[in-house]
Amino acid sequence: MMKDTQLTRRAFLKGSAVTAAAGALGAMGIPAMELAGAEENEHAKVVTSTEAAALPVTREVPVPDKVPSPAKTEYECDVLVIGGGFAGLNAAASAKEAGQNVVLVDKGTPGYSGLSPFVSSHRWFDAEMGDDEAAFRACINRGSEYIGDMDWYGVWIRESKKMYERLMDWGILTQYETAAESGFYDSADYRGYHMAFAKQDRRIRFMDVLRSLQIPVADQTMITNVIVEDGIVRGAMGLHVPSSTVITFHAKAVVMAMGGGSYKPTGFPTGQDTFDGEYICYQLGLPIGGKEFDDFHMTCSQAPGNAFLNNNWTYLNCIWLCGGDITPDTVKSYADGKGKAMVLDRVTKTVTGLSVNDGTGLEDLSKSSVLRKGGSASENPNEIRKGKRSDTMFKGDVYGAAVGMGGHLSCGVFCGLDDLEGKTSIDGLYVAGDGMNCQGPTGAAYPTGVGFTSSFVSLQGDHAGKAAAAYADKVTLKSIGEETKREITEEILAPLSMTSGFDPNWARDMLEGIMAPYWVLISKSEANLSAALTQVLAMKEHVVPKLAAATSHDLRLVHEMRHKVNSAEMKLRASLARKETRGLSYRSDYPYRDDENFLCYMLVEKQEDGSMDVRRQPVKDEWKGDLSLPYAERYGYYFPGEREAKGLPEEEKSSGGWGK
C-alpha cells in the first residue's frame, strides 16, 4: 500500500510499456503497431507476432532501459482532436476536409485504444429499405423513458446512412467470413483466423485514413489539461507515457472525443477508458450529465474478470451490419423487451440472486431471431443488414462487467437542449462521442438495439469536427504562454518527485471495492449511496493528494486515479439526487418513475468554492411523450416494488419483443 521511493530518471523510465504493449498484441496474433519514438531507440525493439509467440509465457516482454522523448514535443494546428476512436476519427476527417490544419492525439494508437477496437456491430436508418421514421422515433422515445434527446435522434435518422457509407468507403465496415464459415472455429484457432483476414482488420484502417488525409498523430500521449484563457480554448497539454515527456498542443479549436471510463474492467475491455475528458471538463466548470445511469454489459459469473470469455470471436470478426429491426407493429414490444433484457434483468438478479453457473452456458446467436441479432425484419431482397453472425460464445449472466461505466450515450458534458454540434460554453471547445457528450438519444436506457453506438458517435464526431473547423476559420491562433506551460509541466510530473505516498494500483482496487457492490452499483438506496460517498470522499481527501509514481506508467495511473475518484463522487451524488427509478438508475427506496419531478437531466457542476453541486435540467416538453396515458400503459414493465408502491395492476406478460 505504502511506498518510499528515491527516483532517478533512469529508474522511472524503466517502467515504459512500449515494447510490452507491442508484445502483448503480438501474443494475441495482432501485428505490431508503429510506436512513437521506437525507431530512434537502439534499446527499444518492436516485437513481431512471431517473436512474441516464441517468448516464454511466464515472462513479460523485455522492457527497454531507456525511451527517448518523441522527436516533436510541440504542435500548432487549427483543430486539435483528442481521441482516435470512431468519434475522434470522424471529427478529424471532417475538420480536415473543411480545409483546416488538424492534429490528432491519442492515449494509445487510433483504432486500438478505447472501446473502438471491440465494436461488433453498426446500424443506420434506411428509408429505401423500408424503415419507418415514426416507428423508430416512437420506439426510442418510449425505450429511453422519455428523457432521450429526440433532436439528436432526428439527426441520426437523416444522416446515419451517409455515415455508414463513409465508414464503408474507409474499409472499416468491410465484411468477411466468420470463424465458423472459414473453418477456424472448431479448432479454436484464433491466431490463424486473425492472420487469414488481417488485411481486412478494421483497426488498421483508422491510421490508414489519417495518413491518407495527412493528419499528424501524436500517439501514446495522455492529455491531462485543456488550456483555457479568458474563456477561450488555447490548446492542450499532456504526457507522452513511454518517455514521461510533456507535450504541448497550441490550437484554435479543440474537439474532445476521449470516451468514458470504468474504475476497473472486470469482464469488459475498458482498460484505457478512464474519464480523462470528463475530469478535464468538470474542472473547467462544465456541467456533466447522466452519471447516475450505469452500464448494462454482462460478464460470466464463473470467470467475471475474463473479458475474452464472452467476447472471444467478437474481437476478430468483422463489424456486423444491423438495423431495420423496428417496425410499426413492434414498437412497444421492442422497446419494452429491450428494457426487460438490459435494464430489468440486472435489477431482478440483485433481488433473487444468480442461477448456479457450471460454466457451460453458451449462446448461439446464429440460431437466434432476427431481432435478437439486430438484423432487419424487412423482406426487401436487397437488404444487407443481416445482423450479428457471431459464432457460439459463453453467455454472460451477471452485470457489472465495467464498474463505473455509464450507460451508452447517456453521460458526458451537457451542451444545452438545442445543441447539435457538441459546442460547450467555452469558445472553441467541442465534445463528441460516448462518455463525452450527454446529448445522446438513449436517455435513461439503451433501447435502440445493437450497433447504434458506433453509428451515432461517428455522426456526432462529424458534426463537432465541422463546427470546430468553422470556428477555427474565424479566429487567430494564440499560443499557450511559457508560464502556463511551466506550471502545467510541474503539475503533470509532480508525482514522480514524491518520496512516499500511495500506489495508484492499490488505490484503484480500493475504489472498485467501494463502487462494485450491487447495493451501490445496481440496487441503490439513500443509506448505501451515502455510505459509499463517505468512503469516496475519504479517498479524495487522504489518498488522491498522496498518490506517488515510481515509473512513467505509474504516472499515467496516478492521473487516471484522480479522474476515477472524481467520477465516483459525481456518480454517487447524481444517484442520490435522482430520488426515483428510471431506466438504468434503480432506487430500492424509490422504486417507481416520478414524471412530475424527474423528466430531467441531473447535472453535476464544480462551484466557485470547489464544492460539487447537482441541479436538474428539465428536458423539452416534446420529448416527454404522452403524459395523459395511464402509468401502466406509459411504462411497459415494472421494477421490483413498483407495482406495490404505485398500486398498479398485475403486469401483462408479453411473448414478443426484443430477444424473442
XYZ file of C-alpha atoms in Angstrom:
660
model
C 0.000 0.000 0.000
C 2.686 2.484 1.053
C 5.944 3.083 -0.718
C 9.077 5.128 -0.119
C 10.745 5.963 -3.388
C 14.001 7.664 -4.315
C 13.795 8.221 -8.046
C 16.194 8.751 -10.867
C 15.162 9.442 -14.456
C 16.633 6.074 -15.437
C 14.630 4.309 -12.727
C 11.221 5.585 -13.656
C 11.829 5.237 -17.378
C 12.287 1.504 -16.875
C 8.516 1.251 -16.444
C 7.859 2.099 -20.066
C 5.261 -0.091 -21.690
C 6.233 0.438 -25.344
C 7.536 -2.974 -26.297
C 5.423 -4.674 -23.651
C 2.333 -3.361 -25.417
C 3.615 -4.489 -28.811
C 4.457 -7.908 -27.437
C 1.068 -8.331 -25.804
C -0.644 -7.552 -29.092
C 1.685 -9.921 -30.882
C 0.814 -12.690 -28.467
C -2.834 -12.181 -29.431
C -1.962 -12.502 -33.092
C -2.247 -8.781 -33.742
C 0.562 -7.298 -35.877
C 2.923 -4.947 -34.062
C 1.991 -1.288 -34.375
C 4.136 1.695 -35.174
C 5.050 3.099 -31.770
C 6.154 6.687 -31.312
C 9.888 7.054 -30.814
C 10.717 3.353 -31.110
C 12.694 3.754 -34.316
C 15.000 6.246 -32.579
C 15.834 3.992 -29.655
C 18.528 1.371 -30.049
C 17.285 -0.444 -26.949
C 13.584 -0.446 -27.875
C 12.771 -3.325 -30.196
C 9.248 -3.708 -31.561
C 8.367 -7.353 -31.133
C 6.697 -9.081 -34.062
C 3.837 -11.515 -33.584
C 6.111 -14.441 -34.491
C 8.754 -13.425 -31.963
C 6.149 -12.829 -29.286
C 4.751 -16.310 -29.781
C 8.184 -17.777 -29.061
C 8.613 -15.914 -25.767
C 8.104 -17.871 -22.518
C 4.543 -17.313 -21.384
C 5.674 -16.863 -17.777
C 7.821 -13.821 -18.587
C 6.972 -10.340 -19.749
C 8.394 -8.926 -22.948
C 11.730 -7.212 -22.130
C 11.335 -3.548 -21.216
C 13.721 -1.043 -22.817
C 16.236 0.541 -20.482
C 15.556 3.976 -21.922
C 12.874 5.533 -24.095
C 13.738 8.860 -25.735
C 11.362 11.759 -25.994
C 9.375 11.989 -29.231
C 11.069 13.975 -31.971
C 8.236 16.507 -31.809
C 7.085 17.832 -28.425
C 5.183 20.935 -29.524
C 2.415 21.253 -32.138
C 0.442 24.086 -33.704
C -2.825 23.486 -35.536
C -6.225 24.899 -36.337
C -8.161 21.983 -34.830
C -6.858 19.569 -32.211
C -8.815 16.314 -31.889
C -8.271 14.349 -28.668
C -9.127 10.672 -29.073
C -8.789 8.350 -32.051
C -11.934 6.237 -31.818
C -14.999 6.436 -34.058
C -15.937 9.925 -32.844
C -12.403 11.302 -32.995
C -11.613 9.813 -36.391
C -14.707 11.356 -37.948
C -14.127 14.694 -36.220
C -10.558 14.845 -37.531
C -11.556 13.838 -41.058
C -14.398 16.361 -41.232
C -12.261 19.208 -39.889
C -9.514 18.372 -42.385
C -11.955 18.120 -45.282
C -13.223 21.566 -44.277
C -9.759 22.916 -45.072
C -8.274 23.177 -41.590
C -4.887 22.041 -40.305
C -5.648 19.150 -37.937
C -3.640 17.210 -35.360
C -4.978 14.105 -33.584
C -3.625 12.961 -30.220
C -4.426 9.543 -28.805
C -3.729 7.904 -25.460
C -2.914 4.689 -27.290
C -2.974 4.244 -31.066
C -6.012 5.151 -33.232
C -8.070 2.054 -33.936
C -6.622 0.147 -30.976
C -7.392 2.336 -27.970
C -10.588 2.928 -26.034
C -13.668 0.881 -26.912
C -13.458 1.244 -30.700
C -11.452 -1.999 -31.199
C -14.287 -4.020 -29.692
C -17.226 -2.640 -31.673
C -19.149 -5.626 -33.002
C -21.999 -4.075 -34.985
C -23.151 -0.960 -36.832
C -26.663 0.240 -37.720
C -28.234 3.013 -39.717
C -31.681 4.247 -40.713
C -32.537 3.407 -44.299
C -35.853 4.595 -45.709
C -35.063 2.923 -49.038
C -35.069 -0.419 -47.212
C -38.465 0.311 -45.673
C -37.528 1.815 -42.292
C -40.432 3.747 -40.785
C -39.392 7.058 -39.197
C -42.448 7.354 -36.953
C -41.909 3.833 -35.619
C -38.243 4.463 -34.915
C -38.999 7.713 -33.106
C -41.770 6.178 -31.015
C -39.530 3.275 -30.025
C -36.569 5.398 -28.921
C -38.831 7.800 -27.045
C -40.515 5.019 -25.074
C -37.363 2.976 -24.563
C -35.310 5.945 -23.334
C -38.029 6.548 -20.724
C -38.769 9.983 -22.169
C -35.518 11.811 -21.447
C -33.663 10.910 -24.642
C -32.622 13.743 -26.954
C -35.034 13.383 -29.849
C -33.387 16.198 -31.815
C -30.065 14.321 -31.987
C -32.032 11.194 -32.888
C -33.552 13.122 -35.773
C -30.032 13.907 -36.982
C -29.242 10.193 -36.829
C -32.322 9.333 -38.900
C -31.355 11.880 -41.559
C -27.603 11.292 -41.701
C -26.719 7.813 -40.417
C -26.815 6.201 -43.864
C -24.300 8.726 -45.168
C -22.102 7.923 -42.172
C -22.366 4.191 -42.927
C -21.267 4.862 -46.499
C -18.272 6.866 -45.287
C -17.109 4.110 -42.938
C -17.629 1.540 -45.666
C -15.531 3.588 -48.080
C -12.781 3.738 -45.466
C -12.790 -0.066 -45.165
C -13.812 -0.064 -41.511
C -17.029 -1.965 -42.244
C -15.515 -4.459 -44.721
C -17.388 -7.766 -44.494
C -15.645 -11.153 -44.391
C -16.318 -14.721 -43.263
C -16.976 -15.632 -39.657
C -14.652 -18.071 -37.937
C -17.199 -20.865 -38.385
C -17.662 -20.104 -42.079
C -13.925 -20.048 -42.657
C -13.189 -23.254 -40.732
C -11.220 -21.793 -37.803
C -13.946 -22.025 -35.175
C -13.938 -25.762 -34.428
C -10.203 -25.776 -33.699
C -10.403 -22.530 -31.695
C -7.604 -21.188 -33.875
C -7.857 -17.506 -33.007
C -4.400 -16.649 -34.316
C -4.984 -18.453 -37.600
C -8.315 -16.736 -38.130
C -6.875 -13.312 -37.423
C -3.901 -13.788 -39.707
C -6.106 -15.111 -42.521
C -8.143 -11.891 -42.501
C -5.528 -9.462 -41.147
C -5.694 -7.291 -44.255
C -9.415 -6.747 -43.656
C -8.955 -5.823 -39.973
C -10.835 -2.568 -39.370
C -8.417 -1.397 -36.656
C -5.581 -0.673 -39.056
C -7.948 1.382 -41.224
C -8.064 4.184 -38.648
C -4.399 5.040 -39.205
C -4.792 4.456 -42.955
C -7.481 7.148 -43.069
C -5.418 9.583 -41.015
C -2.359 9.031 -43.219
C -4.371 9.472 -46.410
C -5.687 12.794 -45.102
C -2.174 13.773 -43.967
C -3.300 14.294 -40.370
C -0.365 14.068 -37.931
C -0.913 11.710 -34.988
C 0.680 12.045 -31.566
C 0.115 8.596 -30.088
C 0.764 7.114 -26.635
C 0.028 10.596 -25.257
C -2.424 11.178 -22.423
C -3.991 14.650 -22.369
C -4.254 15.895 -18.784
C -5.128 19.577 -19.337
C -7.114 21.552 -21.883
C -5.882 25.118 -21.638
C -8.483 27.899 -21.461
C -7.623 31.581 -21.068
C -10.215 34.372 -20.851
C -12.959 31.887 -21.676
C -11.303 30.813 -24.943
C -9.592 27.499 -25.607
C -5.870 27.720 -26.414
C -4.933 24.060 -26.818
C -3.927 21.205 -24.549
C -1.023 19.610 -22.714
C -0.352 16.034 -21.783
C 2.049 13.212 -21.058
C 3.862 11.034 -23.578
C 3.675 7.974 -21.351
C 6.640 5.899 -22.611
C 9.161 8.701 -22.086
C 7.401 10.816 -19.409
C 7.721 13.825 -21.716
C 5.200 16.655 -21.545
C 3.745 17.501 -24.984
C 2.128 20.855 -25.816
C -0.550 21.432 -28.448
C -1.424 25.005 -29.486
C -4.803 25.099 -31.246
C -7.583 27.439 -32.274
C -10.240 24.809 -31.516
C -10.318 21.518 -29.624
C -12.630 18.536 -30.099
C -12.657 16.210 -27.083
C -13.603 12.664 -28.116
C -11.961 10.946 -25.165
C -14.571 8.365 -24.192
C -15.970 7.448 -20.807
C -14.353 5.096 -18.360
C -14.551 2.460 -15.657
C -12.890 2.076 -12.282
C -11.533 -1.333 -13.176
C -12.576 -3.549 -16.088
C -13.970 -6.848 -14.849
C -15.174 -8.676 -17.902
C -15.400 -5.853 -20.429
C -12.464 -4.254 -22.307
C -12.421 -0.715 -20.888
C -8.843 -0.542 -19.625
C -7.877 2.691 -21.372
C -11.182 4.489 -20.749
C -10.626 6.379 -17.510
C -12.809 9.535 -17.508
C -9.912 11.767 -18.638
C -12.072 14.116 -20.717
C -14.910 14.194 -18.232
C -12.491 15.180 -15.448
C -10.930 17.965 -17.536
C -14.336 19.384 -18.450
C -15.587 19.216 -14.862
C -12.507 21.129 -13.675
C -13.240 23.736 -16.362
C -16.678 24.265 -14.825
C -18.730 22.496 -17.483
C -21.879 20.580 -16.424
C -21.689 16.777 -16.529
C -24.922 14.837 -17.027
C -26.109 11.233 -16.963
C -23.732 9.968 -14.276
C -26.467 8.072 -12.413
C -27.162 5.725 -15.340
C -24.906 2.681 -15.049
C -23.645 0.333 -17.728
C -25.666 -2.760 -18.656
C -22.942 -5.042 -20.023
C -22.553 -8.542 -18.634
C -19.774 -10.935 -17.812
C -19.666 -14.616 -16.813
C -20.036 -15.318 -13.102
C -17.696 -18.321 -13.273
C -14.883 -16.077 -14.588
C -16.025 -12.481 -14.015
C -12.689 -10.870 -14.835
C -12.201 -12.681 -18.138
C -13.172 -10.179 -20.836
C -12.171 -12.658 -23.536
C -14.533 -15.408 -22.400
C -17.808 -13.904 -23.561
C -16.341 -11.665 -26.249
C -13.816 -14.088 -27.815
C -14.533 -14.231 -31.566
C -16.156 -10.790 -31.447
C -12.678 -9.256 -31.258
C -11.756 -10.874 -34.564
C -14.940 -10.911 -36.634
C -15.920 -8.055 -38.903
C -18.415 -5.439 -37.752
C -21.885 -6.799 -38.484
C -24.368 -4.614 -40.358
C -27.540 -4.137 -38.306
C -30.800 -2.197 -38.333
C -34.313 -2.262 -39.673
C -35.481 -4.396 -36.744
C -38.068 -1.844 -35.550
C -41.411 -1.842 -37.341
C -44.752 -0.098 -36.675
C -46.102 -3.384 -35.305
C -43.234 -3.973 -32.884
C -42.602 -0.520 -31.405
C -43.894 -1.247 -27.907
C -42.805 -4.867 -27.690
C -39.337 -3.961 -28.954
C -38.816 -1.068 -26.539
C -40.249 -2.967 -23.582
C -38.455 -6.192 -24.456
C -35.120 -4.398 -24.712
C -35.789 -2.745 -21.372
C -36.570 -6.042 -19.701
C -33.473 -7.701 -21.126
C -30.934 -4.953 -20.463
C -32.466 -2.996 -17.589
C -34.928 -5.005 -15.535
C -32.919 -8.239 -15.600
C -29.908 -6.623 -13.903
C -32.102 -5.354 -11.057
C -34.041 -8.589 -10.641
C -30.828 -10.543 -10.187
C -29.840 -8.354 -7.246
C -33.105 -9.367 -5.565
C -33.252 -13.066 -6.450
C -29.558 -13.840 -6.852
C -27.932 -15.749 -9.714
C -28.618 -19.212 -11.008
C -25.810 -21.615 -10.256
C -23.408 -21.484 -13.198
C -21.298 -24.530 -14.069
C -19.514 -22.680 -16.864
C -21.231 -24.447 -19.758
C -23.782 -21.782 -20.645
C -23.457 -20.997 -24.353
C -25.341 -18.720 -26.675
C -25.552 -19.388 -30.398
C -26.588 -16.106 -31.980
C -26.687 -17.707 -35.398
C -29.857 -19.523 -34.285
C -31.459 -16.503 -32.606
C -34.311 -14.466 -34.036
C -33.610 -11.618 -36.402
C -34.498 -9.127 -33.659
C -32.046 -10.661 -31.192
C -29.302 -10.438 -33.797
C -30.147 -6.858 -34.708
C -30.938 -7.822 -38.275
C -33.632 -6.293 -40.432
C -37.188 -7.583 -40.263
C -37.716 -6.238 -43.773
C -38.412 -8.706 -46.556
C -36.603 -6.496 -49.053
C -34.442 -8.867 -51.159
C -31.692 -6.245 -51.339
C -31.422 -5.877 -47.576
C -27.792 -6.105 -46.433
C -28.381 -5.540 -42.712
C -28.381 -9.161 -41.626
C -27.361 -8.566 -38.019
C -24.734 -10.327 -35.960
C -23.475 -13.616 -37.315
C -21.384 -14.265 -34.224
C -20.173 -17.758 -33.505
C -21.185 -19.564 -30.333
C -19.907 -17.816 -27.212
C -20.289 -18.056 -23.470
C -23.353 -16.171 -22.327
C -22.894 -13.522 -19.673
C -25.109 -13.943 -16.636
C -24.014 -11.180 -14.251
C -23.886 -7.404 -14.613
C -21.060 -5.126 -13.552
C -18.569 -6.020 -16.270
C -17.170 -2.478 -16.206
C -17.666 -0.914 -12.791
C -18.235 2.832 -13.134
C -19.015 2.842 -16.848
C -22.101 4.840 -17.795
C -24.969 3.720 -19.962
C -24.070 4.146 -23.632
C -24.607 7.693 -24.900
C -26.279 8.901 -21.707
C -23.449 10.691 -19.934
C -20.909 13.424 -20.599
C -20.828 17.202 -20.980
C -24.243 18.849 -21.276
C -24.122 21.389 -24.120
C -27.696 22.696 -23.998
C -31.048 21.345 -25.147
C -30.743 22.808 -28.635
C -27.123 21.867 -29.343
C -26.411 19.706 -32.383
C -22.670 20.400 -32.636
C -21.206 19.395 -29.273
C -20.391 23.060 -28.599
C -19.592 23.813 -24.967
C -19.893 27.189 -23.240
C -16.131 27.672 -23.752
C -15.358 29.255 -27.111
C -13.559 26.809 -29.377
C -14.178 23.713 -27.216
C -16.351 20.856 -28.530
C -17.219 17.397 -27.237
C -18.331 14.282 -29.087
C -18.821 10.585 -28.505
C -19.769 8.008 -25.922
C -18.953 9.263 -22.431
C -18.135 12.813 -23.589
C -21.459 14.242 -24.785
C -24.599 13.527 -22.756
C -26.927 14.595 -25.576
C -27.253 11.025 -26.779
C -30.804 9.915 -27.572
C -30.632 6.834 -25.345
C -31.802 8.728 -22.261
C -32.141 6.517 -19.196
C -31.571 3.219 -21.009
C -30.230 1.853 -24.323
C -33.357 0.983 -26.310
C -32.008 1.090 -29.841
C -30.750 -2.420 -30.475
C -27.227 -3.488 -31.298
C -24.963 -1.301 -33.393
C -26.273 2.144 -32.513
C -23.280 3.476 -30.562
C -20.645 3.239 -33.301
C -23.078 4.804 -35.754
C -24.164 7.670 -33.530
C -20.742 8.687 -32.194
C -19.372 8.722 -35.735
C -22.100 11.137 -36.730
C -21.582 13.235 -33.607
C -17.857 13.439 -34.305
C -18.611 14.582 -37.830
C -20.778 17.431 -36.522
C -18.239 18.505 -33.902
C -15.374 18.420 -36.410
C -17.236 20.594 -38.887
C -18.259 23.070 -36.176
C -14.705 23.277 -34.812
C -13.371 23.885 -38.317
C -15.870 26.685 -38.927
C -14.895 28.311 -35.635
C -11.157 27.949 -36.293
C -11.583 29.588 -39.684
C -12.686 32.817 -37.982
C -10.084 33.188 -35.216
C -6.349 33.722 -34.880
C -4.103 31.218 -33.136
C -2.919 32.397 -29.748
C -0.237 30.145 -28.292
C -0.154 28.831 -24.744
C 2.137 31.063 -22.668
C 5.505 29.930 -21.333
C 4.483 30.456 -17.717
C 1.373 28.316 -18.193
C 3.450 25.610 -19.857
C 5.908 25.616 -16.972
C 3.158 25.401 -14.328
C 1.301 22.591 -16.085
C 4.522 20.651 -16.695
C 5.373 20.772 -12.993
C 1.833 19.694 -12.135
C 1.888 16.733 -14.530
C 5.281 15.429 -13.356
C 4.889 16.180 -9.640
C 4.028 12.602 -8.551
C 7.449 11.436 -9.805
C 9.225 13.582 -7.216
C 7.353 12.218 -4.202
C 9.427 10.127 -1.797
C 6.445 8.476 -0.097
C 2.792 8.012 -0.843
C 0.128 5.611 -2.090
C 0.398 3.262 -5.058
C -2.234 4.060 -7.730
C -2.792 0.339 -8.376
C -3.764 -0.172 -4.735
C -5.979 2.923 -4.828
C -7.770 1.629 -7.927
C -8.604 -1.637 -6.183
C -9.886 0.220 -3.109
C -12.176 2.345 -5.274
C -13.549 -0.695 -7.049
C -14.260 -2.291 -3.684
C -16.344 0.726 -2.726
C -18.269 1.069 -6.001
C -18.700 -2.536 -7.207
C -21.207 -3.991 -4.660
C -24.626 -4.388 -6.213
C -26.175 -2.254 -3.454
C -24.117 0.672 -4.816
C -23.914 -0.203 -8.499
C -27.390 -1.534 -9.299
C -29.906 -1.633 -6.423
C -29.275 1.752 -4.830
C -30.638 3.413 -1.702
C -30.017 6.603 0.274
C -28.206 4.792 3.070
C -25.904 2.736 0.841
C -25.106 5.550 -1.565
C -24.307 7.855 1.347
C -22.036 5.248 2.919
C -20.151 4.814 -0.352
C -19.875 8.591 -0.775
C -18.303 8.905 2.674
C -15.607 6.438 1.654
C -15.009 8.083 -1.736
C -14.632 11.480 -0.069
C -12.093 9.937 2.305
C -10.101 8.759 -0.713
C -10.420 12.193 -2.310
C -9.088 13.927 0.810
C -6.500 11.477 2.139
C -5.348 9.293 -0.770
C -5.536 11.244 -4.041
C -3.178 14.067 -2.925
C -0.595 11.457 -1.899
C -0.596 9.258 -4.998
C 3.030 8.652 -5.964
C 4.634 7.398 -9.172
C 7.832 5.379 -9.461
C 7.646 4.993 -13.252
C 6.189 6.832 -16.213
C 3.480 4.183 -16.432
C 2.623 4.742 -12.774
C 2.475 8.468 -13.516
C -0.293 7.807 -16.008
C -2.114 5.703 -13.395
C -1.858 8.491 -10.827
C -3.646 10.912 -13.133
C -6.228 8.279 -14.015
C -6.978 7.643 -10.345
C -7.702 11.330 -9.809
C -10.192 11.116 -12.649
C -11.789 7.928 -11.327
C -12.310 9.203 -7.789
C -13.873 12.382 -9.164
C -16.140 10.267 -11.375
C -17.218 8.123 -8.424
C -18.194 11.195 -6.438
C -20.225 12.552 -9.360
C -21.934 9.199 -9.886
C -22.917 8.885 -6.225
C -24.158 12.464 -5.911
C -26.220 12.208 -9.120
C -27.680 8.886 -7.965
C -28.602 10.406 -4.591
C -30.240 13.385 -6.283
C -32.433 11.254 -8.584
C -34.959 10.125 -5.989
C -36.860 7.863 -8.354
C -36.256 4.857 -10.590
C -35.722 5.401 -14.317
C -34.022 3.050 -16.749
C -30.512 2.194 -15.636
C -30.857 4.009 -12.309
C -32.843 1.883 -9.829
C -33.551 3.147 -6.313
C -34.910 0.439 -3.998
C -36.222 3.206 -1.708
C -37.924 4.988 -4.637
C -38.850 2.022 -6.894
C -41.039 3.977 -9.322
C -40.870 6.626 -12.060
C -41.649 10.177 -10.922
C -42.619 12.087 -14.066
C -43.614 15.188 -12.131
C -40.119 15.812 -10.772
C -37.599 13.829 -12.788
C -38.185 14.145 -16.527
C -34.833 15.857 -16.480
C -31.061 15.508 -16.593
C -29.116 15.620 -13.340
C -26.207 17.983 -13.997
C -23.126 17.893 -11.772
C -21.030 21.073 -11.662
C -17.995 22.419 -9.848
C -18.785 25.525 -7.819
C -16.551 28.555 -7.318
C -15.631 27.354 -3.817
C -14.567 23.963 -5.235
C -17.619 22.067 -3.982
C -19.711 19.754 -6.166
C -23.335 20.632 -6.861
C -26.167 18.764 -8.612
C -29.039 20.523 -10.358
C -31.967 19.449 -12.520
C -32.324 20.363 -16.184
C -35.840 19.534 -17.451
C -35.944 18.060 -20.949
C -38.044 19.552 -23.726
C -41.794 19.048 -23.390
C -41.961 17.351 -26.791
C -39.560 14.644 -25.562
C -41.753 13.726 -22.576
C -44.193 11.543 -24.502
C -47.922 11.426 -23.861
C -48.276 12.411 -20.203
C -52.025 11.732 -20.295
C -51.527 7.984 -20.692
C -52.179 5.792 -17.656
C -48.938 4.969 -15.815
C -49.188 1.253 -16.578
C -49.557 1.981 -20.292
C -46.842 4.637 -20.423
C -44.258 2.256 -18.951
C -44.042 -1.270 -20.326
C -42.554 -3.075 -17.317
C -42.338 -2.712 -13.547
C -39.308 -2.691 -11.303
C -39.261 -4.671 -8.036
C -41.543 -2.834 -5.588
C -43.017 -0.510 -8.222
C -46.423 -2.172 -8.534
C -46.963 -2.127 -4.788
C -45.736 1.457 -4.385
C -47.989 2.803 -7.154
C -50.967 0.497 -6.674
C -50.653 -0.809 -10.225
C -52.460 -3.782 -11.780
C -50.629 -7.038 -12.421
C -48.180 -6.665 -15.273
C -49.248 -8.170 -18.582
C -46.857 -10.836 -19.783
C -45.557 -10.416 -23.315
C -44.375 -13.247 -25.540
C -42.841 -10.952 -28.130
C -40.265 -8.191 -28.146
C -36.544 -7.837 -28.433
C -34.592 -11.026 -27.940
C -37.543 -13.341 -28.518
